[in-house]
Tab-separated table of C-alpha atoms in Angstrom:
chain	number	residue	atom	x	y	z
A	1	UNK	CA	14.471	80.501	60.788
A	2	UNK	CA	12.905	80.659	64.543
A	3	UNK	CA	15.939	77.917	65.837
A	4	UNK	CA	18.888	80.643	63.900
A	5	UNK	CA	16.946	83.063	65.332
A	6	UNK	CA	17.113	81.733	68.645
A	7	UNK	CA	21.390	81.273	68.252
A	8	UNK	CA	22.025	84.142	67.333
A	9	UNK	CA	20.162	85.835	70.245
A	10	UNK	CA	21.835	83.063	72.684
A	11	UNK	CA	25.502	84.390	71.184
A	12	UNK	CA	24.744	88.110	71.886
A	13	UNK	CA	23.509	87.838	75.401
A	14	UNK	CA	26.877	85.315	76.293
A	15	UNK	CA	29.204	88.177	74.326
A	16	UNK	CA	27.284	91.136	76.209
A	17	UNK	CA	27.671	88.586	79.627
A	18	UNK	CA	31.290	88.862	78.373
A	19	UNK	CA	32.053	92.296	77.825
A	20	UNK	CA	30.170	93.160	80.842
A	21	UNK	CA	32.517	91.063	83.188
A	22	UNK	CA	35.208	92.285	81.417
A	23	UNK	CA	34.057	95.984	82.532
A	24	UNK	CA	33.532	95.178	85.600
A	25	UNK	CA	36.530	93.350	86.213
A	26	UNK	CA	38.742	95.880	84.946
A	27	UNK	CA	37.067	98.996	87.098
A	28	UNK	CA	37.783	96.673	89.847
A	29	UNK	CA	41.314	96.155	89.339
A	30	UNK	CA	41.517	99.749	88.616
A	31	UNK	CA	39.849	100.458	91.823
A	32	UNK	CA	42.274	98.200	93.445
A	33	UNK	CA	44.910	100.524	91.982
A	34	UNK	CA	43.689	103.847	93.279
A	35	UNK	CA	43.321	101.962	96.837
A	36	UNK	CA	46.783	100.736	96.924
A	37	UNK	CA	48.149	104.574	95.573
A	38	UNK	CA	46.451	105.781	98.637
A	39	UNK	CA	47.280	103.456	101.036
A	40	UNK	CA	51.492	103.599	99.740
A	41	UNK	CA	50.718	107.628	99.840
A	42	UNK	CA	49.538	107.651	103.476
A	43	UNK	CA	52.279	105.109	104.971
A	44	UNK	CA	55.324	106.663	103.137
A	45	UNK	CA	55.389	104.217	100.555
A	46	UNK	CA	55.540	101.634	102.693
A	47	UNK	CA	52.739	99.167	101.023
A	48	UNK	CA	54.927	100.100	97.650
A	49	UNK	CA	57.714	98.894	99.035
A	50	UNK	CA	56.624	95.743	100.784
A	51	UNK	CA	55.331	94.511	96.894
A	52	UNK	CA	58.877	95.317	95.248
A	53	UNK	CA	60.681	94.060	97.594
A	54	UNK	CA	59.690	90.938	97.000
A	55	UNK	CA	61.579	90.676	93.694
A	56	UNK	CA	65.098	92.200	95.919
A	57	UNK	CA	67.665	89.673	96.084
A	58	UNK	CA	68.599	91.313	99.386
A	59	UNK	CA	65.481	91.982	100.866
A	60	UNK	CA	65.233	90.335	104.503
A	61	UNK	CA	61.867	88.837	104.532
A	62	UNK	CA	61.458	89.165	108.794
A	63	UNK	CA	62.720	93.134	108.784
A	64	UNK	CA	60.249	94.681	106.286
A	65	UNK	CA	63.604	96.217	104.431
A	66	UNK	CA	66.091	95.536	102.268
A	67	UNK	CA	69.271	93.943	103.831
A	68	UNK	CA	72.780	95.682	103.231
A	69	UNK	CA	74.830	93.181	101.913
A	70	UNK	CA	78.308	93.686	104.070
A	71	UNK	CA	81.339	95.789	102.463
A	72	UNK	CA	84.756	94.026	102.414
A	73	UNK	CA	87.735	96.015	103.665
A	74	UNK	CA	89.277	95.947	100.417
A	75	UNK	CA	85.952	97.560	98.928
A	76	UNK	CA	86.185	100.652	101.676
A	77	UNK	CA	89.402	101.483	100.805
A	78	UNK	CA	89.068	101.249	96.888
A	79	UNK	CA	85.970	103.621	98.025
A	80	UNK	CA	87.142	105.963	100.265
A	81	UNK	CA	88.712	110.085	99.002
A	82	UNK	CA	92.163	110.147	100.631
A	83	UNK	CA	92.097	113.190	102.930
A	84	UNK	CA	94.570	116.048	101.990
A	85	UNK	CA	97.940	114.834	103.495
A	86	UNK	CA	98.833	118.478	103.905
A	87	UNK	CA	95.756	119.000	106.239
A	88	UNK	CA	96.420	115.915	107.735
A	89	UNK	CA	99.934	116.296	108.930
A	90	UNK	CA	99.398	120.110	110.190
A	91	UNK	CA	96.697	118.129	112.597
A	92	UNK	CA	99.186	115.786	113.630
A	93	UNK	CA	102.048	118.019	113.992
A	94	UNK	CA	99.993	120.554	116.235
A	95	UNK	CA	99.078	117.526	118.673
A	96	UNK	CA	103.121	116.863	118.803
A	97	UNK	CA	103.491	120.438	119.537
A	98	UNK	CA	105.267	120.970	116.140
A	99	UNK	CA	104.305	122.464	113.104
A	100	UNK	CA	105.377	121.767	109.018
A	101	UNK	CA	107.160	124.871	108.842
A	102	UNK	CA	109.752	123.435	111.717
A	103	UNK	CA	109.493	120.208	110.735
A	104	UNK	CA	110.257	121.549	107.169
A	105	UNK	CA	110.200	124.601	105.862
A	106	UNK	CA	108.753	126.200	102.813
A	107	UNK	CA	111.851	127.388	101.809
A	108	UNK	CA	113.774	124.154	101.534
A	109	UNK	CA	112.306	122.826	98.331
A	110	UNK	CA	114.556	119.731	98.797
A	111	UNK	CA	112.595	119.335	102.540
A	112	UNK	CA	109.721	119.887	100.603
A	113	UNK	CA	110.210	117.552	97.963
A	114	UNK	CA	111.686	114.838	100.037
A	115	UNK	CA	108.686	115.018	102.775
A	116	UNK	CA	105.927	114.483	99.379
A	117	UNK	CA	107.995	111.270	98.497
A	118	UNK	CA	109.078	109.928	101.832
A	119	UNK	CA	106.401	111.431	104.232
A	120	UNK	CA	104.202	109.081	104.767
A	121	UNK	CA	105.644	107.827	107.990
A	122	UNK	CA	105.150	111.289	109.699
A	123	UNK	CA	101.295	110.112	110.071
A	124	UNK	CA	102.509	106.774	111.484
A	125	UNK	CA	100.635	105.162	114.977
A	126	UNK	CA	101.331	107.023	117.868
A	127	UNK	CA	102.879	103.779	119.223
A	128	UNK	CA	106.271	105.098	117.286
A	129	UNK	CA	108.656	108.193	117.122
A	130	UNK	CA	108.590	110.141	113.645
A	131	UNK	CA	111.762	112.274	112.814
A	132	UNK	CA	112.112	116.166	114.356
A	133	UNK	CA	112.894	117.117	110.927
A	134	UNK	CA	112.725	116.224	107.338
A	135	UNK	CA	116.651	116.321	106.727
A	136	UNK	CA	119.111	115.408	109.200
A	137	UNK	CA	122.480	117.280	109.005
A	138	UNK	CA	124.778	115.420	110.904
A	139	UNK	CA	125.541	112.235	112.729
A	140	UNK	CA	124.854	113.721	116.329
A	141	UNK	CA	121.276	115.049	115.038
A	142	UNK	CA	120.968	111.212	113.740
A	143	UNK	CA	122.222	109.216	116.782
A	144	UNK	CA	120.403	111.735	119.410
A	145	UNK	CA	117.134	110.726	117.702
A	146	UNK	CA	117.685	107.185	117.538
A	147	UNK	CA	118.168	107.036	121.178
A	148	UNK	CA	115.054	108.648	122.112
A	149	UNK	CA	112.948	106.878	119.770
A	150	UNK	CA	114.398	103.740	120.975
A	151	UNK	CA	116.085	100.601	119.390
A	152	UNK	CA	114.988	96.721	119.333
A	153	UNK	CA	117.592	94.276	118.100
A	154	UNK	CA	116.852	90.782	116.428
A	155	UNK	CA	118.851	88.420	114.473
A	156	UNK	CA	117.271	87.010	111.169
A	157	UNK	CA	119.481	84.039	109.850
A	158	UNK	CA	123.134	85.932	109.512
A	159	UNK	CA	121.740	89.594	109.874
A	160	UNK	CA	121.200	91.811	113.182
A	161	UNK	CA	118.840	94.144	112.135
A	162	UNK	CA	117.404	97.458	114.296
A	163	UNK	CA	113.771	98.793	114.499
A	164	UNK	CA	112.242	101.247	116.431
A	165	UNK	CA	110.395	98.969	118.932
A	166	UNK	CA	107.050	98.807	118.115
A	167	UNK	CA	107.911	98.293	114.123
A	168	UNK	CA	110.009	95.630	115.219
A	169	UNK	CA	107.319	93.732	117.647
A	170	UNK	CA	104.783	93.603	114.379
A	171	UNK	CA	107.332	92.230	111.937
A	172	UNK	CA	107.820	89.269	114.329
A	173	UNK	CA	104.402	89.140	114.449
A	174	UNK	CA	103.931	88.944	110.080
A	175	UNK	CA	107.003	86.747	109.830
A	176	UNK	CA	105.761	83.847	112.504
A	177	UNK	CA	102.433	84.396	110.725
A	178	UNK	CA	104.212	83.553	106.945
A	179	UNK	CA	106.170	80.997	108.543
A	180	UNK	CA	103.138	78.795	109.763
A	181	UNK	CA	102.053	79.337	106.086
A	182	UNK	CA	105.552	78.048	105.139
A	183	UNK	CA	106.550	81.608	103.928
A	184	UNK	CA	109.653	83.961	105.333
A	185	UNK	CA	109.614	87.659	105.959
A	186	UNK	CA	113.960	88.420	105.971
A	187	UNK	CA	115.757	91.332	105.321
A	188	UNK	CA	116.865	92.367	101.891
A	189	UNK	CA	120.897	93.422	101.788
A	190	UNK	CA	121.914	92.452	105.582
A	191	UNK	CA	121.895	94.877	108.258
A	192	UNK	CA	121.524	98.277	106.233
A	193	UNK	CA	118.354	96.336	105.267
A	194	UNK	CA	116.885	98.359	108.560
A	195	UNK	CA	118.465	101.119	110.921
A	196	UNK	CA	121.091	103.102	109.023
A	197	UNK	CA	123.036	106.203	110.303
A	198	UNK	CA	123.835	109.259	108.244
A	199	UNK	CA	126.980	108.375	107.251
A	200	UNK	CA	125.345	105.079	105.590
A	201	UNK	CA	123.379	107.233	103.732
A	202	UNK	CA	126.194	109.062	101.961
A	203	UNK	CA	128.209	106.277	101.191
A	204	UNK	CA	124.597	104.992	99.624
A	205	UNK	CA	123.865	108.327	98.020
A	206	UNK	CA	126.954	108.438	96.169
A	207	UNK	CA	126.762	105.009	94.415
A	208	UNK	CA	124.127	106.800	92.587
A	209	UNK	CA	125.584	109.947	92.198
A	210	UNK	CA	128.832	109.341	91.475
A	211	UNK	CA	127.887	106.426	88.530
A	212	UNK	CA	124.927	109.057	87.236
A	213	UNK	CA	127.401	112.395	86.862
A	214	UNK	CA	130.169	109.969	84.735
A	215	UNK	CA	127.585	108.847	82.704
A	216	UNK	CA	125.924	112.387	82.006
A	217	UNK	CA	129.401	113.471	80.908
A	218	UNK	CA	129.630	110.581	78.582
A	219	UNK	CA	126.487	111.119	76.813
A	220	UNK	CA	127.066	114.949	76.297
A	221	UNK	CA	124.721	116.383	78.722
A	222	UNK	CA	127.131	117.797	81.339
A	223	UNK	CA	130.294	119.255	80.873
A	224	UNK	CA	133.401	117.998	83.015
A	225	UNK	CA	133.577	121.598	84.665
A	226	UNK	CA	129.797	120.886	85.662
A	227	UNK	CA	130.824	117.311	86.931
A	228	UNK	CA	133.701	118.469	89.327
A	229	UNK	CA	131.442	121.490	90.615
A	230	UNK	CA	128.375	119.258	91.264
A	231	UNK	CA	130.909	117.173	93.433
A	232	UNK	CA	132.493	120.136	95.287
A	233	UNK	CA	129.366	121.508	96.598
A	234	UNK	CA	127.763	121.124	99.840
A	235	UNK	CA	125.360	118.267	100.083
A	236	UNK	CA	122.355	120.030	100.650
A	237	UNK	CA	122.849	122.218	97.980
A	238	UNK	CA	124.504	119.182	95.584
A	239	UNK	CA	120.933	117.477	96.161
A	240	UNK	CA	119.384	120.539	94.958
A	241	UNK	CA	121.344	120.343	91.919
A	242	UNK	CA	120.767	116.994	91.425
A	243	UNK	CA	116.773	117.619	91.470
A	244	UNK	CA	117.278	120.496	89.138
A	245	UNK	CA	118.903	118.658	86.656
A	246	UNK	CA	116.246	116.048	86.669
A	247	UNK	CA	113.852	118.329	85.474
A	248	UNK	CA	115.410	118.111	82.525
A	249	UNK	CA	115.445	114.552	82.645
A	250	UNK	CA	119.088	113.516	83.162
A	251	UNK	CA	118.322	111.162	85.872
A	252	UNK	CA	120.498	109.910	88.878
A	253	UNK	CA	118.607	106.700	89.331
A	254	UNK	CA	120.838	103.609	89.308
A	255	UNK	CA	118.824	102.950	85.711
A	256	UNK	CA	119.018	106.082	84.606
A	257	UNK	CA	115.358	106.581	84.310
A	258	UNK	CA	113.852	108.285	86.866
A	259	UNK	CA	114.325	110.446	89.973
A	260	UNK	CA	117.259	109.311	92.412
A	261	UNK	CA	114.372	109.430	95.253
A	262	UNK	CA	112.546	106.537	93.950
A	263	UNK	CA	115.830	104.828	93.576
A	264	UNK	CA	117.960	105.813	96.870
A	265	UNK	CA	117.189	108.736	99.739
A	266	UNK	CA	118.767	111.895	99.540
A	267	UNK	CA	121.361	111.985	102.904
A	268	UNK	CA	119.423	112.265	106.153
A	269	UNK	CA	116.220	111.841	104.725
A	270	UNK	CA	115.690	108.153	104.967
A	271	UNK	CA	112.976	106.158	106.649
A	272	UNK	CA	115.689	103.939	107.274
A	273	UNK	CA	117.478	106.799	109.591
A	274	UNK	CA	113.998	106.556	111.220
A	275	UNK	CA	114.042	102.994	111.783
A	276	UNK	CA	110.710	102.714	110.363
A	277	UNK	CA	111.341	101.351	106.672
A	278	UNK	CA	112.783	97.468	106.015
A	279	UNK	CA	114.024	95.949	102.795
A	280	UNK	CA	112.294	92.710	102.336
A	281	UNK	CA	113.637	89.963	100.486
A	282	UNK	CA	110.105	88.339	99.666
A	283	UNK	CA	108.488	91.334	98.412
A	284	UNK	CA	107.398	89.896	95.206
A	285	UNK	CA	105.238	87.562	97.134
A	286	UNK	CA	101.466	88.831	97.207
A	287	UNK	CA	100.965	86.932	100.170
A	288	UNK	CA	103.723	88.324	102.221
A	289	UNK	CA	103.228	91.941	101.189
A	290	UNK	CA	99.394	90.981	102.851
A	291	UNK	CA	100.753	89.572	105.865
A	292	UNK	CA	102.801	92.378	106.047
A	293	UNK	CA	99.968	94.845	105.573
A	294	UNK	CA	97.970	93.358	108.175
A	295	UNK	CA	100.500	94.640	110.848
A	296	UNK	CA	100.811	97.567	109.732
A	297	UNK	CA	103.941	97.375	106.913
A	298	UNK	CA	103.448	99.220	103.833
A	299	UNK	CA	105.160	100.138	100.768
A	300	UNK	CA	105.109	104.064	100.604
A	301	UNK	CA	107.754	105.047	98.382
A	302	UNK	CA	106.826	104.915	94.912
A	303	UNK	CA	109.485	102.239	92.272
A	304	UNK	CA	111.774	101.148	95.577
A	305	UNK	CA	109.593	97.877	95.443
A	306	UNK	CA	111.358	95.825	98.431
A	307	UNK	CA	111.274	98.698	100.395
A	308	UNK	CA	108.155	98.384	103.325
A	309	UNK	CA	107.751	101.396	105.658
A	310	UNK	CA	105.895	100.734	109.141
A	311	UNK	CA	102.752	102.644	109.849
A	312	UNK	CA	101.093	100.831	112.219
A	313	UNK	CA	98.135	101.775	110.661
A	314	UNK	CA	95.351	99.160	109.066
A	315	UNK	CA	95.036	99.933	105.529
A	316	UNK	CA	91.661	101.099	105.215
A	317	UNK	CA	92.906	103.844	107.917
A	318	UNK	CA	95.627	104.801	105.583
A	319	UNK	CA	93.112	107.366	103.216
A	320	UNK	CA	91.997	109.578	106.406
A	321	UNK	CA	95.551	109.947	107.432
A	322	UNK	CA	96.046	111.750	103.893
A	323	UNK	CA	97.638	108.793	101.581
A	324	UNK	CA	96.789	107.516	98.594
A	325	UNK	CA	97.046	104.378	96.892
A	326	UNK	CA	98.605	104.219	93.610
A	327	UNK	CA	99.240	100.465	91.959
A	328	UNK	CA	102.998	99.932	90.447
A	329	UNK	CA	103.813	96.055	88.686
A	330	UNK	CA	100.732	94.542	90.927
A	331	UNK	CA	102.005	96.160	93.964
A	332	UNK	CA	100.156	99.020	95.812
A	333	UNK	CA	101.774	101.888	97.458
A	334	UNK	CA	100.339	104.474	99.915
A	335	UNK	CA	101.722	107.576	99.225
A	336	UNK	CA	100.886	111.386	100.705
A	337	UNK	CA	97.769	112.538	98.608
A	338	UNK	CA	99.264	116.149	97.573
A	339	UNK	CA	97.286	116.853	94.411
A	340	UNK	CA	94.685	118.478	96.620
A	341	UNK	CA	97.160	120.889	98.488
């Protein structure tokens, strides 16, 4: 009885040993707590910080802080709010001693409409020569500007095609580039692949028109009397007409489908006229449309896919100059950002 005795007195004094380390051991660590809330509390959090950083896949171990891991170009401009191109271009205007309202006025709505689709290149580098106006009205108005801005002539393969000078200088530039990657950069359709005059653009306006009107007759939608007036009016007011109509969806595009602005420009309104827009041949090519990009080429005109306008802008510029990107079949174009006007 005295030897149980004796075991069962051992056991209780090793299980009170026990439960007294245990105490202690956890008023200590509890301590240890307090003295580490105090210590983060005092030093901003600093002490904290140094523990979880630890487990922070970017943390830089000889800075004392996490380490920004770098942001790609690409990711910037996915990032970045476009900049009301409205706001924008009354900016840039006022520095060219020009305003919107000269430029185009609020009472045009074909001015109107054709600088949301097509203005993109009035926010262009300084380095080139935007249009006076929206619409040109003659040939004089068109040749008079294209002397002041300035022409550059090169021959690709068969073609002699015209730039303003700086937009010419950077597509040299991305076509040596593709060509020591054993790409080409040429021009889509010839000469009228670049500079145009106004008379180009009618001739071009009417293979829309003219196919589009027949067609409307055909299916019902527009009386012959409507036909022959729509061809006997002015042109500024038979592109008004024309825009009208679309609203009710008869289309002049050469597919029938959409606006005739995404398919040709209304007379005196292209970038072409500008000598700031090229037709490219390669266009389907990711890595040409990059090359192109990188000096300063973009497409800006929403469903003309080979059509590139220069900018001479890099593209995570392109947002604070009030454009938008908006992705078509794979292919990105930078287009004013209106919504916001």
């Amino acid at each position: 009885m005295s030897s149980a005795a004796n075991i069962i007195s051992s056991r209780k004094a090793t299980t009170w040993r026990a439960t007294s380390t245990t105490r202690w051991l956890s008023v200590f660590f509890a301590a240890s707590l307090v003295i580490i809330w105090l210590a983060s509390a005092i030093s901003g959090g600093s002490l904290l910080n140094s523990f979880s950083s630890v487990t922070d896949p970017n943390f830089n171990p000889g800075s004392g802080r996490p380490t920004k891991t770098p942001v790609t170009t690409k990711e910037r401009m996915t990032t970045q709010i476009s900049a009301p191109f409205y706001e924008v271009l009354r900016k840039t205007l006022k520095k060219r001693g020009t305003s919107i309202e000269k430029i185009c006025p609020g009472s045009d709505a074909v001015a109107r409409r054709v600088l949301e689709d097509y203005g993109a290149m009035f926010v262009a580098s300084k380095k080139v020569v935007p249009p006076p106006a929206c619409v040109f009205i003659s040939e004089d108005q068109v040749t008079k500007f294209q002397l002041q801005a300035g022409v550059a002539t090169e021959t690709i393969g068969a073609d002699e095609i015209e730039l303003q000078p700086e937009a010419m200088k950077q597509f040299l530039k991305a076509r040596a580039e593709a060509n020591k990657e054993s790409l080409d950069i040429t021009p889509r359709g010839g000469t009228e692949a670049a500079r145009r005059n106004f008379v180009d653009s009618m001739r071009l306006w009417d293979t829309r028109f003219l196919p589009a009107l027949d067609y409307w007759v055909g299916q019902g939608r527009l009386t012959a009397e409507q036909a022959t007036r729509l061809r006997s009016l002015p042109l500024h007011e038979q592109v008004a007409e024309v825009l009208d109509l679309e609203k009710n969806e008869i289309y002049f595009s050469k597919d029938l489908s959409k606006s005739i602005l995404y398919s040709i420009a209304a007379p005196g309104t292209s970038q072409h006229i500008a000598m700031l827009a090229l037709d490219v041949t390669e266009f389907q090519s990711p890595r040409v449309r990059e090359i192109l990009a990188q000096h300063g080429w973009f497409q800006t005109v929403l469903s003309d896919l080979p059509h590139f306008t220069f900018l001479g802008l890099k593209e995570d510029e392109l947002p604070k100059h009030g454009l938008r990107s908006v992705v078509v079949n794979a292919q990105t174009f930078w287009i004013p950002n209106v919504d916001t006007r």
